[in-house]
Short mmCIF file of C-alpha atoms in Angstrom, two decimals:
data_model
loop_
_atom_site.label_atom_id
_atom_site.label_comp_id
_atom_site.label_asym_id
_atom_site.label_seq_id
_atom_site.Cartn_x
_atom_site.Cartn_y
_atom_site.Cartn_z
CA MET A 29 -19.00 -3.62 -70.11
CA ILE A 30 -15.56 -5.23 -70.57
CA LYS A 31 -13.95 -2.68 -68.23
CA LYS A 32 -16.58 -3.42 -65.56
CA LEU A 33 -15.69 -7.10 -65.77
CA ILE A 34 -11.92 -6.63 -65.89
CA LEU A 35 -11.60 -4.20 -62.97
CA PRO A 36 -12.94 -6.52 -60.24
CA VAL A 37 -10.74 -9.33 -61.56
CA TYR A 38 -7.71 -7.04 -61.55
CA LEU A 39 -8.39 -5.85 -57.99
CA TRP A 40 -8.87 -9.43 -56.80
CA ALA A 41 -5.65 -10.54 -58.47
CA HIS A 42 -3.72 -7.60 -57.07
CA ARG A 43 -4.96 -8.24 -53.55
CA LEU A 44 -4.08 -11.91 -53.89
CA MET A 45 -0.58 -11.01 -55.09
CA ILE A 46 -0.06 -8.68 -52.11
CA LYS A 47 -1.30 -11.35 -49.72
CA VAL A 48 0.95 -14.02 -51.21
CA CYS A 49 4.00 -11.71 -51.16
CA TRP A 50 3.37 -10.80 -47.53
CA ASN A 51 3.14 -14.44 -46.52
CA ILE A 52 6.45 -15.12 -48.24
CA PHE A 53 8.37 -12.03 -47.11
CA ILE A 54 7.59 -12.42 -43.42
CA HIS A 55 9.92 -15.42 -43.38
CA PHE A 56 12.94 -13.26 -44.27
CA PRO A 57 15.07 -11.73 -41.49
CA LEU A 58 13.97 -8.48 -39.89
CA ASP A 59 16.20 -5.49 -40.54
CA ARG A 60 16.20 -3.76 -37.16
CA LYS A 61 17.76 -0.66 -38.72
CA LYS A 62 14.97 -0.15 -41.25
CA VAL A 63 12.02 2.22 -40.68
CA VAL A 64 8.95 2.64 -42.90
CA PHE A 65 7.14 5.99 -42.49
CA SER A 66 3.57 6.56 -43.69
CA ASN A 67 1.53 9.76 -43.79
CA PHE A 68 -2.11 9.12 -44.74
CA ASN A 69 -1.15 5.80 -46.35
CA GLY A 70 0.82 7.36 -49.18
CA GLY A 71 0.19 11.07 -48.78
CA GLY A 72 2.77 13.83 -48.97
CA TYR A 73 5.85 14.38 -46.86
CA GLY A 74 4.27 15.72 -43.69
CA ASP A 75 2.63 15.42 -40.29
CA ASN A 76 4.19 13.63 -37.30
CA PRO A 77 6.11 11.00 -39.32
CA LYS A 78 7.95 13.77 -41.19
CA PHE A 79 9.38 15.28 -38.02
CA ILE A 80 10.52 11.89 -36.73
CA ALA A 81 12.14 11.19 -40.12
CA GLN A 82 13.88 14.57 -39.99
CA GLU A 83 15.31 13.73 -36.58
CA PHE A 84 16.68 10.45 -37.95
CA LEU A 85 18.26 12.33 -40.86
CA ARG A 86 19.68 15.02 -38.60
CA ARG A 87 21.57 12.38 -36.62
CA ASN A 88 23.07 10.91 -39.81
CA LEU A 89 22.56 7.35 -38.60
CA ASP A 90 23.39 4.27 -40.63
CA TRP A 91 19.72 3.31 -41.00
CA LYS A 92 17.49 2.54 -44.00
CA LEU A 93 14.54 4.97 -44.08
CA TYR A 94 11.57 4.54 -46.44
CA TRP A 95 8.65 6.89 -47.04
CA VAL A 96 5.35 5.53 -48.37
CA ALA A 97 4.57 7.83 -51.32
CA GLU A 98 1.68 7.53 -53.75
CA GLY A 99 2.92 10.43 -55.86
CA HIS A 100 6.22 12.18 -56.57
CA TYR A 101 7.28 14.16 -53.52
CA ASP A 102 10.42 16.15 -52.91
CA LEU A 103 11.90 13.89 -50.25
CA PRO A 104 15.22 14.77 -48.61
CA ALA A 105 18.33 12.71 -49.31
CA GLY A 106 18.43 9.64 -47.13
CA LEU A 107 14.69 8.99 -47.36
CA THR A 108 13.66 6.53 -50.09
CA PRO A 109 10.13 6.59 -51.56
CA VAL A 110 8.11 3.38 -51.95
CA ARG A 111 4.66 3.19 -53.53
CA PRO A 112 1.91 1.73 -51.33
CA ASN A 113 0.47 -1.71 -52.04
CA THR A 114 3.27 -2.76 -54.36
CA VAL A 115 5.60 -5.73 -54.05
CA ALA A 116 8.39 -3.37 -52.93
CA PHE A 117 6.10 -1.89 -50.29
CA VAL A 118 5.22 -5.31 -48.91
CA TRP A 119 8.90 -6.28 -48.83
CA HIS A 120 9.91 -3.25 -46.80
CA MET A 121 6.90 -3.47 -44.48
CA ALA A 122 7.49 -7.17 -43.89
CA THR A 123 11.20 -6.78 -43.12
CA ALA A 124 11.35 -3.36 -41.38
CA GLY A 125 11.99 -3.31 -37.66
CA THR A 126 9.82 -0.19 -37.17
CA TRP A 127 6.63 1.19 -38.68
CA ILE A 128 5.57 4.81 -38.10
CA ASP A 129 2.05 5.78 -39.22
CA ASP A 130 -0.34 8.67 -38.57
CA THR A 131 -3.54 6.97 -39.77
CA ARG A 132 -5.08 3.54 -39.50
CA LYS A 133 -3.77 0.68 -41.59
CA LEU A 134 -6.80 -0.12 -43.71
CA TYR A 135 -5.15 -2.71 -45.94
CA TYR A 136 -4.10 -6.29 -45.49
CA TYR A 137 -0.88 -6.67 -43.50
CA LYS A 138 0.91 -9.02 -41.14
CA LYS A 139 2.82 -7.65 -38.16
CA ARG A 140 5.64 -9.88 -37.01
CA PRO A 141 6.99 -10.53 -33.53
CA GLY A 142 9.81 -8.07 -32.95
CA GLN A 143 8.39 -5.32 -35.16
CA PHE A 144 7.73 -1.99 -33.44
CA TYR A 145 4.59 -0.15 -34.60
CA ILE A 146 4.26 3.50 -33.53
CA GLN A 147 0.89 5.13 -34.21
CA THR A 148 1.41 8.90 -34.00
CA TRP A 149 -2.14 9.74 -35.12
CA HIS A 150 -2.67 12.90 -37.14
CA GLY A 151 -5.31 14.88 -35.30
CA GLY A 152 -4.05 15.73 -31.85
CA LEU A 153 -6.72 17.61 -29.96
CA GLY A 154 -9.94 18.38 -31.76
CA LEU A 155 -13.49 19.45 -31.15
CA LYS A 156 -15.43 16.60 -32.74
CA LYS A 157 -15.34 13.11 -31.30
CA VAL A 158 -13.30 10.40 -33.02
CA GLU A 159 -12.99 6.63 -33.26
CA LYS A 160 -14.90 4.68 -30.59
CA ASP A 161 -16.35 7.89 -29.13
CA CYS A 162 -18.40 8.28 -32.33
CA GLU A 163 -18.55 4.62 -33.33
CA GLU A 164 -22.18 4.80 -34.42
CA ALA A 165 -21.17 7.30 -37.13
CA LEU A 166 -18.41 5.03 -38.52
CA SER A 167 -18.73 2.15 -40.94
CA LYS A 168 -18.52 -1.39 -39.58
CA GLU A 169 -15.59 -2.01 -41.92
CA TYR A 170 -13.63 0.93 -40.53
CA VAL A 171 -14.33 -0.05 -36.92
CA ALA A 172 -13.08 -3.58 -37.62
CA PHE A 173 -9.87 -2.22 -39.20
CA ALA A 174 -9.39 0.27 -36.35
CA LYS A 175 -9.71 -2.40 -33.66
CA GLU A 176 -7.24 -4.62 -35.50
CA ASP A 177 -4.86 -1.70 -35.92
CA SER A 178 -4.98 -0.84 -32.21
CA LEU A 179 -4.40 -4.49 -31.33
CA HIS A 180 -1.08 -4.39 -33.20
CA THR A 181 -0.04 -0.87 -32.11
CA ASP A 182 2.92 -0.84 -29.70
CA LEU A 183 2.95 2.87 -28.86
CA LEU A 184 0.72 5.94 -29.10
CA LEU A 185 1.94 9.52 -28.69
CA ALA A 186 0.03 12.10 -26.65
CA CYS A 187 0.32 15.88 -26.58
CA CYS A 188 -1.42 16.40 -23.24
CA ARG A 189 -2.87 14.75 -20.16
CA TRP A 190 -6.42 14.99 -21.50
CA GLU A 191 -5.41 13.16 -24.67
CA SER A 192 -3.64 10.38 -22.75
CA GLU A 193 -6.77 9.74 -20.75
CA SER A 194 -9.09 9.78 -23.77
CA TYR A 195 -6.93 7.49 -25.94
CA ARG A 196 -7.52 4.48 -23.72
CA GLU A 197 -11.23 4.46 -24.43
CA ALA A 198 -11.49 6.16 -27.80
CA PHE A 199 -8.83 4.07 -29.58
CA TRP A 200 -9.68 0.60 -28.28
CA TYR A 201 -6.14 0.67 -26.87
CA ASP A 202 -4.53 -0.51 -23.64
CA GLY A 203 -0.83 -0.31 -24.53
CA PRO A 204 1.91 2.23 -23.71
CA ILE A 205 1.46 5.95 -24.38
CA LEU A 206 4.47 8.24 -24.72
CA GLU A 207 3.61 11.43 -22.83
CA LYS A 208 6.24 13.75 -24.31
CA GLY A 209 4.21 15.78 -26.76
CA ILE A 210 3.81 15.13 -30.48
CA PRO A 211 6.60 15.59 -33.03
CA LYS A 212 4.86 18.08 -35.30
CA ASN A 213 4.50 20.47 -32.33
CA ASP A 214 8.29 20.67 -31.87
CA ILE A 215 8.40 23.44 -34.46
CA TYR A 216 6.47 25.76 -32.13
CA PHE A 217 9.48 25.89 -29.82
CA GLU A 218 11.88 27.03 -32.54
CA ASP A 219 12.64 30.54 -33.81
CA PRO A 220 9.63 31.39 -36.05
CA ALA A 221 11.45 33.97 -38.20
CA PRO A 222 12.88 31.53 -40.80
CA TYR A 223 9.49 29.90 -41.31
CA ILE A 224 7.74 33.26 -41.65
CA ARG A 225 10.25 34.31 -44.33
CA LYS A 226 9.92 30.96 -46.09
CA VAL A 227 6.13 31.13 -46.29
CA HIS A 228 6.14 34.75 -47.45
CA GLN A 229 8.69 33.97 -50.15
CA HIS A 230 6.83 30.86 -51.28
CA PHE A 231 3.63 32.82 -51.89
CA GLY A 232 5.39 35.93 -53.20
CA LEU A 233 4.09 38.14 -50.40
CA PRO A 234 5.73 41.41 -49.38
CA GLU A 235 7.57 41.34 -46.07
CA GLY A 236 5.26 42.35 -43.24
CA THR A 237 2.10 40.93 -44.81
CA ARG A 238 -0.07 39.47 -42.05
CA LEU A 239 -1.56 36.03 -42.63
CA ALA A 240 -4.88 34.43 -41.77
CA LEU A 241 -4.95 30.66 -42.22
CA TYR A 242 -8.30 29.09 -43.10
CA ALA A 243 -7.97 25.36 -42.45
CA PRO A 244 -11.26 23.45 -42.19
CA THR A 245 -11.23 19.72 -41.61
CA TYR A 246 -12.91 17.21 -43.89
CA ARG A 247 -16.37 15.71 -43.54
CA ASP A 248 -16.91 11.98 -43.98
CA SER A 249 -18.90 12.79 -47.10
CA ARG A 250 -15.87 14.67 -48.52
CA LYS A 251 -18.26 17.51 -49.42
CA THR A 252 -17.04 21.12 -49.41
CA ASP A 253 -20.35 22.97 -49.67
CA MET A 254 -20.06 24.16 -46.05
CA TYR A 255 -16.78 26.01 -46.77
CA ASN A 256 -18.46 29.34 -47.53
CA LEU A 257 -16.06 31.78 -45.93
CA ASP A 258 -16.34 35.26 -47.43
CA TYR A 259 -12.67 35.97 -48.00
CA ASN A 260 -12.98 39.56 -49.12
CA GLN A 261 -15.17 40.41 -46.15
CA LEU A 262 -12.65 38.64 -43.92
CA LEU A 263 -9.73 40.68 -45.28
CA THR A 264 -11.65 43.90 -44.60
CA ALA A 265 -12.56 42.82 -41.05
CA LEU A 266 -8.97 41.83 -40.21
CA LYS A 267 -7.57 45.12 -41.48
CA LYS A 268 -10.09 47.11 -39.43
CA ARG A 269 -9.50 45.15 -36.22
CA PHE A 270 -5.76 44.42 -36.35
CA GLY A 271 -4.39 46.86 -38.90
CA GLY A 272 -1.79 46.12 -41.55
CA SER A 273 -2.02 44.38 -44.90
CA TRP A 274 -3.51 40.85 -44.87
CA ALA A 275 -3.64 37.74 -47.04
CA VAL A 276 -5.62 34.52 -46.52
CA LEU A 277 -4.02 31.10 -46.88
CA VAL A 278 -6.66 28.48 -47.76
CA ARG A 279 -5.64 25.00 -46.65
CA MET A 280 -7.87 21.99 -47.34
CA HIS A 281 -7.50 18.76 -45.34
CA PRO A 282 -5.41 16.05 -47.09
CA ASN A 283 -8.55 13.92 -47.40
CA VAL A 284 -10.23 16.62 -49.49
CA SER A 285 -8.99 17.50 -52.96
CA TYR A 286 -8.51 21.25 -53.17
CA LYS A 287 -9.16 20.89 -56.90
CA ASP A 288 -12.79 20.11 -56.09
CA TYR A 289 -13.16 23.27 -53.99
CA PRO A 290 -14.57 26.02 -56.24
CA LEU A 291 -12.55 29.11 -55.39
CA THR A 292 -10.90 31.76 -57.52
CA TYR A 293 -7.52 32.53 -55.99
CA THR A 294 -5.95 36.00 -56.11
CA ASP A 295 -2.80 37.71 -54.86
CA ARG A 296 -4.50 37.98 -51.43
CA ILE A 297 -6.51 34.72 -51.39
CA LEU A 298 -3.90 32.01 -51.78
CA ASN A 299 -4.05 28.27 -52.34
CA ALA A 300 -2.02 26.76 -49.49
CA SER A 301 -3.30 23.19 -49.90
CA PRO A 302 -0.29 21.97 -51.91
CA TYR A 303 2.16 23.51 -49.41
CA GLU A 304 4.01 20.57 -47.91
CA ASN A 305 4.09 21.55 -44.25
CA MET A 306 0.98 22.54 -42.30
CA GLN A 307 3.00 23.36 -39.16
CA GLU A 308 5.06 25.95 -41.04
CA LEU A 309 1.83 27.62 -42.12
CA LEU A 310 0.64 27.66 -38.51
CA VAL A 311 3.89 29.22 -37.32
CA ALA A 312 3.82 31.87 -40.05
CA SER A 313 0.15 32.80 -39.65
CA ASP A 314 -1.15 35.51 -37.33
CA ILE A 315 -4.61 34.04 -36.85
CA ILE A 316 -6.34 30.77 -37.70
CA ILE A 317 -9.91 30.09 -38.73
CA SER A 318 -11.03 26.48 -38.59
CA ASP A 319 -14.00 24.35 -37.60
CA TYR A 320 -13.42 20.97 -35.96
CA SER A 321 -9.80 20.53 -36.94
CA GLY A 322 -7.14 19.75 -34.36
CA CYS A 323 -5.00 22.55 -35.79
CA ALA A 324 -7.24 25.11 -34.07
CA PHE A 325 -6.17 23.67 -30.73
CA ASP A 326 -2.52 24.42 -31.44
CA PHE A 327 -3.06 28.14 -31.23
CA PRO A 328 -3.86 28.39 -27.50
CA MET A 329 -0.52 26.70 -26.86
CA ILE A 330 1.35 29.30 -28.91
CA GLY A 331 -0.95 32.19 -27.97
CA LYS A 332 -2.27 33.22 -31.39
CA PRO A 333 -5.90 34.22 -31.99
CA GLY A 334 -8.20 31.49 -33.26
CA PHE A 335 -11.79 31.53 -34.49
CA LEU A 336 -14.21 28.71 -35.24
CA TYR A 337 -16.47 28.97 -38.27
CA ALA A 338 -18.78 26.00 -38.88
CA GLU A 339 -22.08 26.28 -40.69
CA ASP A 340 -22.86 22.62 -39.99
CA TYR A 341 -22.12 22.78 -36.25
CA GLU A 342 -25.54 21.45 -35.22
CA GLU A 343 -25.47 18.68 -37.82
CA MET A 344 -22.02 17.53 -36.66
CA LYS A 345 -23.19 17.64 -33.06
CA ARG A 346 -26.02 15.26 -33.92
CA THR A 347 -23.83 12.80 -35.85
CA LYS A 348 -20.53 12.78 -33.94
CA ASP A 349 -20.95 15.13 -30.97
CA TYR A 350 -18.12 17.13 -29.36
CA TYR A 351 -15.55 16.67 -26.63
CA PHE A 352 -15.79 20.21 -25.29
CA GLN A 353 -18.58 22.63 -24.50
CA LEU A 354 -18.22 25.98 -26.20
CA GLU A 355 -17.82 27.74 -22.87
CA ASP A 356 -14.71 25.61 -22.21
CA LEU A 357 -12.95 26.88 -25.33
CA PRO A 358 -10.94 30.07 -25.71
CA PHE A 359 -12.41 30.40 -29.22
CA THR A 360 -15.67 31.89 -30.34
CA LEU A 361 -17.92 29.99 -32.74
CA ALA A 362 -19.56 31.52 -35.80
CA LEU A 363 -22.30 29.79 -37.77
CA THR A 364 -22.37 32.52 -40.43
CA ASN A 365 -19.96 34.95 -42.04
CA GLU A 366 -21.74 37.83 -40.35
CA GLN A 367 -21.16 36.31 -36.91
CA LEU A 368 -17.50 35.67 -37.69
CA MET A 369 -16.86 39.24 -38.80
CA GLU A 370 -18.55 40.57 -35.66
CA GLN A 371 -16.45 38.28 -33.45
CA ILE A 372 -13.27 39.51 -35.15
CA LYS A 373 -14.42 43.08 -34.59
CA GLN A 374 -15.08 42.40 -30.88
CA PHE A 375 -11.93 40.30 -30.28
CA ASP A 376 -10.40 41.02 -26.85
CA GLU A 377 -6.71 40.06 -26.75
CA ASP A 378 -6.35 40.13 -22.95
CA ASP A 379 -9.47 38.02 -22.38
CA TYR A 380 -8.39 35.56 -25.07
CA GLN A 381 -4.91 35.09 -23.58
CA LYS A 382 -6.44 34.50 -20.14
CA LYS A 383 -8.78 31.85 -21.57
CA CYS A 384 -5.88 30.23 -23.46
CA LYS A 385 -3.90 29.82 -20.25
CA GLU A 386 -6.88 28.33 -18.43
CA PHE A 387 -7.54 25.95 -21.32
CA CYS A 388 -3.91 24.82 -21.54
CA ASP A 389 -3.78 24.28 -17.78
CA MET A 390 -6.93 22.17 -17.97
CA LEU A 391 -5.52 19.98 -20.76
CA GLY A 392 -2.02 19.64 -19.27
CA PHE A 393 0.21 19.91 -22.36
CA TYR A 394 3.37 17.77 -22.45
CA ASP A 395 5.02 19.49 -25.44
CA ASP A 396 8.45 20.98 -24.87
CA GLY A 397 10.04 20.84 -28.33
CA HIS A 398 11.74 17.46 -27.91
CA ALA A 399 9.06 14.93 -28.92
CA SER A 400 10.81 13.87 -32.15
CA ALA A 401 14.12 13.31 -30.38
CA THR A 402 12.40 11.29 -27.66
CA VAL A 403 10.73 9.02 -30.23
CA VAL A 404 14.00 8.40 -32.07
CA ASP A 405 15.81 7.69 -28.79
CA LEU A 406 13.13 5.16 -27.94
CA ILE A 407 13.40 3.43 -31.33
CA LEU A 408 17.18 3.22 -31.07
CA ALA A 409 16.91 1.68 -27.61
CA LYS A 410 14.22 -0.75 -28.77
CA MET A 411 16.18 -1.89 -31.83
CA LYS A 412 19.58 -2.46 -30.16
#
């Protein structure tokens, strides 16, 4: 009973403290050479903000770089962690010249004149509709935060022509869009060999082991009872169709705790959720299996086989609907394990590559491996 009474008082007092600090700190001078990076409001060192931070570090500039970190992450030298919703966090947010986020700001904040807010987003292309395009499936609180966030956003990044056109409506946004690709896709234009070796060594896999990446996205309910992939059956099907020795990397979305996903891992069914860099896993993998995640749409660009497996496809269609018809996609869709194994068995490489080219041409990709550099160049010019 006492805890139930104390907790609301503590949360109220903490929120009040943050609000008071923000109202004080915004009167201090802006540091135009300070950047605050945020991945999922305190998540690990990853996604688009990571690649922009790496470009800053590569240039060895005399800038102050802060990473919003809820836990203890292995950040590179030159990048200072700061816990979210602390006094230190408010200080750096209130005085930084640039903010770089990949999700909505869902907490109290005050953006000052002269601050530059880049919203990289985290999804890229995806099958299911997002933001305003599925507004009826979102909470009123989230919609209010999202509209406020878009109002203060100074720049969005787009990976393709289709995305540029959809952002205007879906994100309640009418500001500038940088059409140079997205930073996390830069890695696809590099030599893959070092990343393949790194991933194999990390998981203790023999050289030459082929990798299937299973990376489903999260549901708003955070449930995982639709993740019923039969991993042993999958390994058998991959060996029969493609040959070689295979392992499966299982990667949960950052919004889903892999600890709540009941799965017994083995030397061939591996927990890749804690691995810090999703893009490295994509580069190292030979195929991907996903559902509505944007990561599935990276594979047509780099020409690797992709398969969709979604038991709740019809349910998601009713609640959020989809951007693309199945016939528009280079992927096949399986609603059951049996369908997925049959689609792997019948996979036609030539037909798939043809469909990938048609799909990429339709979307009009901007990526060329220089998105991170372009963003940093823009920040430097803005903060002169």
